Amino acid sequence: MCNRARFAGEPETLFERFGASWAQDVVRPNKDPQELFPKSKAFVVREERGRRSVDVMLWDVLGGGAKWPMTNVRNLGLPQWRKLAAEPENRCLVPLTEFCEWTPDLHQVGEGKPIKGEMWFAVPAQPVFAVAGFWQQTAKGQGFTMVTCDPNELVAPIHPKAMITILHEADWDRWLQGSYDDVVALQRPYPADKMTVRGPVFPTRGG
């Protein structure tokens, strides 16, 4: 389950990459979000008044309404997710440059208990790639989630249950504007041979 990701860029990068501009009522933080964690703010691209817009939202589509942040959604047949999936205005693209899955095994790094390493996945042909997502208004503002799917051969050894749904650029409009059946059809793993992985990388451990 992807709960760690990164967008190593600036809004201007998104404007050019997605042919977008700022959303009408966007609240831009003092510091542009680059490191994504559950309940953190992140850039998303959605359609607004017939154009693509860059917005800033909380990475939790339930806005704190559950015991844990709802950062990933898999079963689009569940009523609450089907409702979002069926409405184009609730769909979005989540721009990333890398995403992380943790190693299944523990590693001894310095003193203290063994820890898991970070494995970072990227798409070389798309330095900024788009992940399929949904968003909605919550009591704490706008919240979004990433859609997951079956893992490909590169991700499966690290995380055998799922991977985030990376979209081909040619499918961006279909995701944002298409039917519910289009959404379900696009919920598929990105080709493993078009991705890279680096790691394990270990978080800095305090003394």
PDB file of N, CA and C in Angstrom, residues 58-106:
ATOM      1  N   LEU A  58      -5.658  17.359   0.885  1.00  0.00           N
ATOM      2  CA  LEU A  58      -5.194  16.467   1.941  1.00  0.00           C
ATOM      3  C   LEU A  58      -5.184  15.035   1.431  1.00  0.00           C
ATOM      4  N   TRP A  59      -4.090  14.314   1.717  1.00  0.00           N
ATOM      5  CA  TRP A  59      -4.021  12.916   1.282  1.00  0.00           C
ATOM      6  C   TRP A  59      -4.797  12.042   2.265  1.00  0.00           C
ATOM      7  N   ASP A  60      -6.087  12.110   2.181  1.00  0.00           N
ATOM      8  CA  ASP A  60      -7.023  11.306   2.973  1.00  0.00           C
ATOM      9  C   ASP A  60      -8.408  11.664   2.470  1.00  0.00           C
ATOM     10  N   VAL A  61      -8.991  10.801   1.646  1.00  0.00           N
ATOM     11  CA  VAL A  61     -10.248  11.129   0.996  1.00  0.00           C
ATOM     12  C   VAL A  61     -11.414  11.217   1.981  1.00  0.00           C
ATOM     13  N   LEU A  62     -11.219  10.720   3.205  1.00  0.00           N
ATOM     14  CA  LEU A  62     -12.259  10.807   4.225  1.00  0.00           C
ATOM     15  C   LEU A  62     -12.005  11.953   5.199  1.00  0.00           C
ATOM     16  N   GLY A  63     -10.912  12.668   5.024  1.00  0.00           N
ATOM     17  CA  GLY A  63     -10.647  13.831   5.859  1.00  0.00           C
ATOM     18  C   GLY A  63     -10.658  13.556   7.347  1.00  0.00           C
ATOM     19  N   GLY A  64     -10.053  12.441   7.739  1.00  0.00           N
ATOM     20  CA  GLY A  64     -10.000  12.095   9.157  1.00  0.00           C
ATOM     21  C   GLY A  64     -11.252  11.419   9.675  1.00  0.00           C
ATOM     22  N   GLY A  65     -12.139  11.026   8.781  1.00  0.00           N
ATOM     23  CA  GLY A  65     -13.384  10.398   9.202  1.00  0.00           C
ATOM     24  C   GLY A  65     -13.297   8.924   9.513  1.00  0.00           C
ATOM     25  N   ALA A  66     -12.097   8.358   9.467  1.00  0.00           N
ATOM     26  CA  ALA A  66     -11.904   6.950   9.813  1.00  0.00           C
ATOM     27  C   ALA A  66     -10.745   6.831  10.792  1.00  0.00           C
ATOM     28  N   LYS A  67     -10.522   5.628  11.300  1.00  0.00           N
ATOM     29  CA  LYS A  67      -9.466   5.412  12.291  1.00  0.00           C
ATOM     30  C   LYS A  67      -8.092   5.647  11.689  1.00  0.00           C
ATOM     31  N   TRP A  68      -7.983   5.464  10.389  1.00  0.00           N
ATOM     32  CA  TRP A  68      -6.699   5.673   9.718  1.00  0.00           C
ATOM     33  C   TRP A  68      -6.953   6.426   8.404  1.00  0.00           C
ATOM     34  N   PRO A  69      -5.963   7.136   7.885  1.00  0.00           N
ATOM     35  CA  PRO A  69      -6.156   7.899   6.642  1.00  0.00           C
ATOM     36  C   PRO A  69      -6.484   6.983   5.468  1.00  0.00           C
ATOM     37  N   MET A  70      -7.471   7.344   4.683  1.00  0.00           N
ATOM     38  CA  MET A  70      -7.845   6.569   3.513  1.00  0.00           C
ATOM     39  C   MET A  70      -7.053   7.119   2.320  1.00  0.00           C
ATOM     40  N   THR A  71      -5.828   6.608   2.184  1.00  0.00           N
ATOM     41  CA  THR A  71      -4.914   7.101   1.156  1.00  0.00           C
ATOM     42  C   THR A  71      -4.966   6.281  -0.128  1.00  0.00           C
ATOM     43  N   ASN A  72      -5.460   5.039  -0.031  1.00  0.00           N
ATOM     44  CA  ASN A  72      -5.521   4.149  -1.191  1.00  0.00           C
ATOM     45  C   ASN A  72      -6.886   3.472  -1.237  1.00  0.00           C
ATOM     46  N   VAL A  73      -7.419   3.326  -2.441  1.00  0.00           N
ATOM     47  CA  VAL A  73      -8.708   2.665  -2.655  1.00  0.00           C
ATOM     48  C   VAL A  73      -8.535   1.602  -3.726  1.00  0.00           C
ATOM     49  N   ARG A  74      -9.068   0.414  -3.482  1.00  0.00           N
ATOM     50  CA  ARG A  74      -8.913  -0.689  -4.435  1.00  0.00           C
ATOM     51  C   ARG A  74     -10.261  -1.166  -4.998  1.00  0.00           C
ATOM     52  N   ASN A  75     -11.219  -1.434  -4.122  1.00  0.00           N
ATOM     53  CA  ASN A  75     -12.488  -2.030  -4.544  1.00  0.00           C
ATOM     54  C   ASN A  75     -13.459  -0.940  -4.994  1.00  0.00           C
ATOM     55  N   LEU A  76     -13.502  -0.693  -6.287  1.00  0.00           N
ATOM     56  CA  LEU A  76     -14.356   0.366  -6.819  1.00  0.00           C
ATOM     57  C   LEU A  76     -15.822  -0.047  -6.904  1.00  0.00           C
ATOM     58  N   GLY A  77     -16.107  -1.284  -6.533  1.00  0.00           N
ATOM     59  CA  GLY A  77     -17.488  -1.741  -6.519  1.00  0.00           C
ATOM     60  C   GLY A  77     -18.215  -1.400  -5.234  1.00  0.00           C
ATOM     61  N   LEU A  78     -17.468  -1.053  -4.167  1.00  0.00           N
ATOM     62  CA  LEU A  78     -18.112  -0.653  -2.925  1.00  0.00           C
ATOM     63  C   LEU A  78     -18.901   0.638  -3.156  1.00  0.00           C
ATOM     64  N   PRO A  79     -20.086   0.742  -2.571  1.00  0.00           N
ATOM     65  CA  PRO A  79     -20.957   1.889  -2.883  1.00  0.00           C
ATOM     66  C   PRO A  79     -20.286   3.251  -2.734  1.00  0.00           C
ATOM     67  N   GLN A  80     -19.527   3.459  -1.638  1.00  0.00           N
ATOM     68  CA  GLN A  80     -18.943   4.795  -1.434  1.00  0.00           C
ATOM     69  C   GLN A  80     -17.881   5.116  -2.468  1.00  0.00           C
ATOM     70  N   TRP A  81     -17.159   4.101  -2.961  1.00  0.00           N
ATOM     71  CA  TRP A  81     -16.136   4.349  -3.969  1.00  0.00           C
ATOM     72  C   TRP A  81     -16.732   4.360  -5.369  1.00  0.00           C
ATOM     73  N   ARG A  82     -17.731   3.532  -5.595  1.00  0.00           N
ATOM     74  CA  ARG A  82     -18.386   3.544  -6.903  1.00  0.00           C
ATOM     75  C   ARG A  82     -19.003   4.915  -7.181  1.00  0.00           C
ATOM     76  N   LYS A  83     -19.553   5.532  -6.130  1.00  0.00           N
ATOM     77  CA  LYS A  83     -20.151   6.858  -6.287  1.00  0.00           C
ATOM     78  C   LYS A  83     -19.116   7.862  -6.762  1.00  0.00           C
ATOM     79  N   LEU A  84     -17.914   7.821  -6.183  1.00  0.00           N
ATOM     80  CA  LEU A  84     -16.854   8.730  -6.618  1.00  0.00           C
ATOM     81  C   LEU A  84     -16.353   8.364  -8.005  1.00  0.00           C
ATOM     82  N   ALA A  85     -16.193   7.064  -8.251  1.00  0.00           N
ATOM     83  CA  ALA A  85     -15.666   6.608  -9.540  1.00  0.00           C
ATOM     84  C   ALA A  85     -16.586   6.960 -10.690  1.00  0.00           C
ATOM     85  N   ALA A  86     -17.881   6.999 -10.419  1.00  0.00           N
ATOM     86  CA  ALA A  86     -18.849   7.230 -11.494  1.00  0.00           C
ATOM     87  C   ALA A  86     -18.967   8.686 -11.897  1.00  0.00           C
ATOM     88  N   GLU A  87     -18.465   9.603 -11.058  1.00  0.00           N
ATOM     89  CA  GLU A  87     -18.629  11.027 -11.324  1.00  0.00           C
ATOM     90  C   GLU A  87     -17.307  11.659 -11.766  1.00  0.00           C
ATOM     91  N   PRO A  88     -17.206  12.101 -13.016  1.00  0.00           N
ATOM     92  CA  PRO A  88     -15.953  12.706 -13.491  1.00  0.00           C
ATOM     93  C   PRO A  88     -15.460  13.865 -12.632  1.00  0.00           C
ATOM     94  N   GLU A  89     -16.383  14.646 -12.061  1.00  0.00           N
ATOM     95  CA  GLU A  89     -15.950  15.789 -11.252  1.00  0.00           C
ATOM     96  C   GLU A  89     -15.233  15.374  -9.978  1.00  0.00           C
ATOM     97  N   ASN A  90     -15.324  14.098  -9.593  1.00  0.00           N
ATOM     98  CA  ASN A  90     -14.632  13.611  -8.401  1.00  0.00           C
ATOM     99  C   ASN A  90     -13.327  12.886  -8.720  1.00  0.00           C
ATOM    100  N   ARG A  91     -12.943  12.877  -9.981  1.00  0.00           N
ATOM    101  CA  ARG A  91     -11.704  12.192 -10.364  1.00  0.00           C
ATOM    102  C   ARG A  91     -10.557  13.191 -10.442  1.00  0.00           C
ATOM    103  N   CYS A  92      -9.362  12.685 -10.253  1.00  0.00           N
ATOM    104  CA  CYS A  92      -8.188  13.553 -10.341  1.00  0.00           C
ATOM    105  C   CYS A  92      -6.973  12.743 -10.754  1.00  0.00           C
ATOM    106  N   LEU A  93      -5.924  13.449 -11.100  1.00  0.00           N
ATOM    107  CA  LEU A  93      -4.613  12.867 -11.371  1.00  0.00           C
ATOM    108  C   LEU A  93      -3.681  13.314 -10.255  1.00  0.00           C
ATOM    109  N   VAL A  94      -2.911  12.382  -9.731  1.00  0.00           N
ATOM    110  CA  VAL A  94      -1.955  12.705  -8.677  1.00  0.00           C
ATOM    111  C   VAL A  94      -0.552  12.667  -9.285  1.00  0.00           C
ATOM    112  N   PRO A  95       0.078  13.819  -9.468  1.00  0.00           N
ATOM    113  CA  PRO A  95       1.401  13.850 -10.110  1.00  0.00           C
ATOM    114  C   PRO A  95       2.511  13.444  -9.148  1.00  0.00           C
ATOM    115  N   LEU A  96       3.359  12.527  -9.596  1.00  0.00           N
ATOM    116  CA  LEU A  96       4.475  12.050  -8.781  1.00  0.00           C
ATOM    117  C   LEU A  96       5.732  11.949  -9.630  1.00  0.00           C
ATOM    118  N   THR A  97       6.870  11.976  -8.965  1.00  0.00           N
ATOM    119  CA  THR A  97       8.128  11.635  -9.617  1.00  0.00           C
ATOM    120  C   THR A  97       8.655  10.294  -9.129  1.00  0.00           C
ATOM    121  N   GLU A  98       8.232   9.869  -7.930  1.00  0.00           N
ATOM    122  CA  GLU A  98       8.611   8.570  -7.371  1.00  0.00           C
ATOM    123  C   GLU A  98       7.547   8.143  -6.362  1.00  0.00           C
ATOM    124  N   PHE A  99       7.438   6.832  -6.147  1.00  0.00           N
ATOM    125  CA  PHE A  99       6.643   6.348  -5.028  1.00  0.00           C
ATOM    126  C   PHE A  99       7.399   5.221  -4.343  1.00  0.00           C
ATOM    127  N   CYS A 100       7.053   4.998  -3.090  1.00  0.00           N
ATOM    128  CA  CYS A 100       7.825   4.083  -2.247  1.00  0.00           C
ATOM    129  C   CYS A 100       6.983   2.907  -1.770  1.00  0.00           C
ATOM    130  N   GLU A 101       7.616   1.754  -1.705  1.00  0.00           N
ATOM    131  CA  GLU A 101       7.086   0.603  -0.975  1.00  0.00           C
ATOM    132  C   GLU A 101       8.212   0.101  -0.078  1.00  0.00           C
ATOM    133  N   TRP A 102       7.852  -0.359   1.109  1.00  0.00           N
ATOM    134  CA  TRP A 102       8.876  -0.814   2.042  1.00  0.00           C
ATOM    135  C   TRP A 102       9.234  -2.278   1.813  1.00  0.00           C
ATOM    136  N   THR A 103      10.478  -2.604   2.066  1.00  0.00           N
ATOM    137  CA  THR A 103      10.932  -3.982   1.912  1.00  0.00           C
ATOM    138  C   THR A 103      10.178  -4.892   2.875  1.00  0.00           C
ATOM    139  N   PRO A 104       9.875  -6.112   2.448  1.00  0.00           N
ATOM    140  CA  PRO A 104       9.176  -7.031   3.352  1.00  0.00           C
ATOM    141  C   PRO A 104      10.052  -7.521   4.499  1.00  0.00           C
ATOM    142  N   ASP A 105      11.377  -7.463   4.320  1.00  0.00           N
ATOM    143  CA  ASP A 105      12.287  -7.930   5.353  1.00  0.00           C
ATOM    144  C   ASP A 105      12.909  -6.755   6.107  1.00  0.00           C
ATOM    145  N   LEU A 106      13.399  -7.031   7.297  1.00  0.00           N
ATOM    146  CA  LEU A 106      14.024  -6.022   8.146  1.00  0.00           C
ATOM    147  C   LEU A 106      15.533  -6.017   7.950  1.00  0.00           C
TER     148      LEU A 106
END
